[in-house]
Coordinates of C-alpha atoms in Angstrom, one line a residue:
Chain X
X1388 CA 0.0 0.0 0.0
X1389 CA 1.1 3.6 -0.6
X1390 CA 1.7 5.5 2.6
X1391 CA 0.8 9.1 2.7
X1392 CA 2.6 11.3 5.3
X1393 CA 1.4 14.8 6.1
X1394 CA 3.2 17.5 8.0
X1395 CA 2.7 19.2 10.3
X1396 CA 0.1 17.2 12.1
X1397 CA -1.2 20.5 13.5
X1398 CA -0.4 24.2 13.3
X1399 CA -1.6 27.4 14.8
X1400 CA -2.1 30.4 12.6
X1401 CA -3.8 33.8 12.5
X1402 CA -6.4 35.1 10.1
X1403 CA -4.6 36.5 7.1
X1404 CA -1.6 34.2 7.4
X1405 CA -0.2 32.1 4.6
X1406 CA -0.4 28.4 5.5
X1407 CA 1.4 25.5 3.8
X1408 CA 0.7 21.8 4.4
X1409 CA 2.9 19.1 2.9
X1410 CA 2.1 15.6 1.9
X1411 CA 4.6 12.9 0.9
X1412 CA 3.8 9.6 -0.8
X1413 CA 5.9 6.5 -0.2
X1414 CA 6.2 6.0 -4.0
X1415 CA 5.6 8.1 -7.0
X1416 CA 1.9 8.8 -7.7
X1417 CA 2.4 11.3 -10.6
X1418 CA -0.3 14.0 -9.9
X1419 CA -2.9 11.6 -8.5
X1420 CA -3.4 13.5 -5.3
X1421 CA -6.5 15.1 -3.8
X1422 CA -6.9 17.4 -0.8
X1423 CA -10.0 17.5 1.5
X1424 CA -11.1 19.8 4.2
X1425 CA -13.1 18.5 7.2
X1426 CA -14.8 20.4 9.9
X1427 CA -15.8 18.8 13.2
X1428 CA -18.9 16.5 12.8
X1429 CA -19.0 17.1 9.1
X1430 CA -18.1 15.1 6.0
X1431 CA -14.9 15.8 4.1
X1432 CA -15.1 18.4 1.3
X1433 CA -13.0 18.1 -1.8
X1434 CA -10.8 21.2 -2.3
X1435 CA -8.1 20.2 -4.9
X1436 CA -7.9 17.3 -7.3
X1437 CA -5.1 16.0 -9.5
X1438 CA -2.6 17.8 -7.4
X1439 CA -3.4 21.4 -8.5
X1440 CA -6.9 21.6 -10.0
X1441 CA -9.4 23.6 -7.9
X1442 CA -12.7 22.0 -7.3
X1443 CA -15.7 24.0 -8.5
X1444 CA -16.9 26.5 -5.8
X1445 CA -13.7 26.4 -3.8
X1446 CA -12.1 29.8 -3.1
X1447 CA -9.0 30.7 -5.1
X1448 CA -7.0 31.3 -1.9
X1449 CA -6.6 27.5 -1.9
X1450 CA -3.9 26.1 -4.2
X1451 CA -2.1 22.8 -4.7
X1452 CA 1.2 21.9 -6.2
X1453 CA 3.6 19.0 -6.6
X1454 CA 4.1 15.8 -8.5
X1455 CA 5.8 12.4 -7.9
X1456 CA 6.1 12.0 -4.2
X1457 CA 5.9 15.6 -2.7
X1458 CA 2.8 17.8 -2.7
X1459 CA 1.8 21.0 -1.0
X1460 CA -1.6 22.6 -0.1
X1461 CA -1.3 26.4 0.3
X1462 CA -3.9 28.8 1.8
X1463 CA -2.8 32.2 0.7
X1464 CA -4.7 34.2 3.3
X1465 CA -6.3 32.2 6.1
X1466 CA -9.9 33.0 6.7
X1467 CA -12.0 32.2 9.9
X1468 CA -13.9 29.5 8.0
X1469 CA -10.6 27.7 7.1
X1470 CA -10.0 26.5 10.5
X1471 CA -10.4 22.7 10.0
X1472 CA -8.5 19.5 9.4
X1473 CA -7.0 18.9 6.0
X1474 CA -6.3 15.5 4.4
X1475 CA -4.4 14.5 1.4
X1476 CA -5.5 11.3 -0.5
X1477 CA -3.7 9.4 -3.3
X1478 CA -5.9 8.3 -6.2
X1479 CA -3.1 6.5 -8.0
X1480 CA -3.9 2.9 -7.0
X1481 CA -6.1 0.9 -4.7
X1482 CA -6.3 0.8 -1.8
X1483 CA -6.7 4.6 -1.9
X1484 CA -4.9 6.0 1.1
X1485 CA -5.2 9.2 3.1
X1486 CA -2.6 11.2 5.0
X1487 CA -3.0 11.4 8.8
X1488 CA -4.4 14.9 8.6
X1489 CA -3.3 18.4 9.5
X1490 CA -5.4 20.4 12.0
X1491 CA -5.3 24.1 11.5
X1492 CA -6.1 26.0 14.7
X1493 CA -6.5 29.6 15.6
X1494 CA -3.5 31.2 17.1
Chain I
X1077 CA -29.3 19.0 -5.6
X1078 CA -27.1 16.1 -5.1
X1079 CA -27.7 14.4 -1.8
X1080 CA -26.3 11.2 -0.1
X1081 CA -28.0 10.0 3.1
X1082 CA -26.6 7.1 5.1
X1083 CA -28.6 5.0 7.4
X1084 CA -28.4 1.7 9.2
X1085 CA -25.7 2.4 11.8
X1086 CA -26.0 1.6 15.4
X1087 CA -24.7 -0.5 18.3
X1088 CA -23.8 -4.1 17.5
X1089 CA -22.0 -6.8 19.5
X1090 CA -18.7 -8.1 18.4
X1091 CA -19.2 -10.8 15.8
X1092 CA -22.5 -9.3 14.7
X1093 CA -23.7 -7.9 11.4
X1094 CA -25.0 -4.6 10.1
X1095 CA -26.1 -3.3 6.7
X1096 CA -25.5 0.4 5.9
X1097 CA -27.5 2.1 3.2
X1098 CA -26.7 5.3 1.3
X1099 CA -29.7 6.8 -0.5
X1100 CA -28.8 8.9 -3.5
X1101 CA -30.8 11.7 -5.0
X1102 CA -30.2 14.6 -7.5
X1103 CA -28.1 12.5 -9.9
X1104 CA -28.2 9.2 -11.8
X1105 CA -26.5 6.7 -9.5
X1106 CA -25.7 4.1 -12.1
X1107 CA -23.4 6.6 -13.9
X1108 CA -21.0 6.8 -11.0
X1109 CA -18.5 4.7 -9.1
X1110 CA -19.3 4.9 -5.4
X1111 CA -17.1 4.4 -2.3
X1112 CA -17.3 3.9 1.4
X1113 CA -14.8 5.6 3.7
X1114 CA -14.7 5.3 7.5
X1115 CA -13.4 7.4 10.4
X1116 CA -12.8 6.0 13.8
X1117 CA -13.6 8.4 16.7
X1118 CA -10.9 11.1 16.8
X1119 CA -8.9 9.5 14.0
X1120 CA -8.3 10.0 10.3
X1121 CA -10.1 8.9 7.1
X1122 CA -9.7 5.3 5.9
X1123 CA -10.9 4.1 2.5
X1124 CA -13.0 0.9 2.7
X1125 CA -14.5 -0.1 -0.6
X1126 CA -15.6 0.9 -4.1
X1127 CA -18.1 -0.3 -6.7
X1128 CA -18.6 0.5 -10.3
X1129 CA -21.8 1.8 -11.9
X1130 CA -23.4 -1.5 -12.7
X1131 CA -22.1 -3.3 -9.6
X1132 CA -19.9 -5.7 -11.6
X1133 CA -16.6 -4.5 -10.2
X1134 CA -15.8 -4.2 -6.5
X1135 CA -12.7 -3.7 -4.4
X1136 CA -12.0 -3.8 -0.6
X1137 CA -9.4 -2.7 1.8
X1138 CA -7.6 -5.6 3.4
X1139 CA -9.0 -4.7 6.8
X1140 CA -12.6 -5.5 5.7
X1141 CA -12.0 -8.0 2.9
X1142 CA -14.0 -11.2 3.4
X1143 CA -16.2 -9.5 6.0
X1144 CA -17.8 -6.7 4.1
X1145 CA -19.8 -6.7 0.8
X1146 CA -20.5 -3.5 -1.2
X1147 CA -23.5 -3.6 -3.5
X1148 CA -25.9 -1.2 -5.1
X1149 CA -29.5 -1.1 -6.4
X1150 CA -29.6 1.5 -9.1
X1151 CA -33.3 1.2 -9.5
X1152 CA -33.7 2.2 -5.8
X1153 CA -30.9 4.7 -6.0
X1154 CA -29.2 3.1 -3.1
X1155 CA -25.7 1.9 -2.2
X1156 CA -25.1 -0.7 0.5
X1157 CA -22.4 -2.0 2.8
X1158 CA -23.0 -5.3 4.4
X1159 CA -20.7 -5.8 7.4
X1160 CA -20.3 -9.2 9.1
X1161 CA -18.1 -10.5 11.8
X1162 CA -17.8 -7.0 13.2
X1163 CA -14.9 -6.2 15.5
X1164 CA -14.3 -3.4 18.0
X1165 CA -11.8 -1.8 15.5
X1166 CA -14.7 -1.4 13.0
X1167 CA -16.2 1.2 15.3
X1168 CA -16.3 4.4 13.1
X1169 CA -18.4 6.8 11.2
X1170 CA -19.0 5.4 7.8
X1171 CA -19.4 7.8 4.8
X1172 CA -20.5 7.0 1.4
X1173 CA -19.0 9.2 -1.3
X1174 CA -19.6 9.8 -5.0
X1175 CA -16.6 9.5 -7.3
X1176 CA -16.7 11.7 -10.4
X1177 CA -13.8 10.0 -12.2
X1178 CA -14.6 7.6 -15.0
X1179 CA -12.3 4.9 -13.8
X1180 CA -13.1 4.7 -10.1
X1181 CA -9.9 6.4 -9.0
X1182 CA -11.7 8.2 -6.2
X1183 CA -12.3 11.9 -6.3
X1184 CA -15.0 12.2 -3.7
X1185 CA -17.0 15.2 -4.8
X1186 CA -20.1 14.5 -2.7
X1187 CA -20.3 12.8 0.6
X1188 CA -23.1 11.7 2.9
X1189 CA -23.4 12.9 6.5
X1190 CA -22.0 9.7 7.9
X1191 CA -23.5 6.8 9.9
X1192 CA -22.0 5.8 13.2
X1193 CA -21.3 2.1 13.8
X1194 CA -20.3 1.1 17.3
X1195 CA -19.1 -2.4 18.0
X1196 CA -19.2 -3.2 21.7
X1197 CA -20.6 -5.7 24.1

């Protein structure tokens, strides 16, 4: 199975900050990488697919980059509604695997 | 409006069985691969299973293989997950998710609200 490792596991940031979350795959997955946002008690929401494509309806402050084994999710200016947990997920091969999550908290 | 609504969760004893349902509306279910993903309390997301549009192709995570069966009834717009020989480690919120890729490579664009399964004596 492909292991997905996210870092950091949590971070504290202020509104307006630029936030970067990284995700590393245990083997090359090309650009088969998705990012989700999950708020407490809610289902995950797809933000970014295929490493850098913004899902319809997602604000442009979210962006993704990377290929191969190293990927990044960036929030250019953190907004109050962005405090949540973020997960990466590889869609390269079954079983599809998720990273352990990054909790973004208010500083 | 696309909606996915899970049901069937609850408390079950170890070794017991449960069938989860996911009722779909607002889209043509048979046109989409569908997946189940679970999340243990306070933990991360874990992919469980997938099924293609006509139900002819399925795949399972090793952790549930042989104990769970994914199926669908497109006429009833419903996805199912039959879970047998349940263990404490199966305790989780189970989400159904729609996959908008043509090949079932899982981009979950719509998710249900989740159904809690608790395995305990």
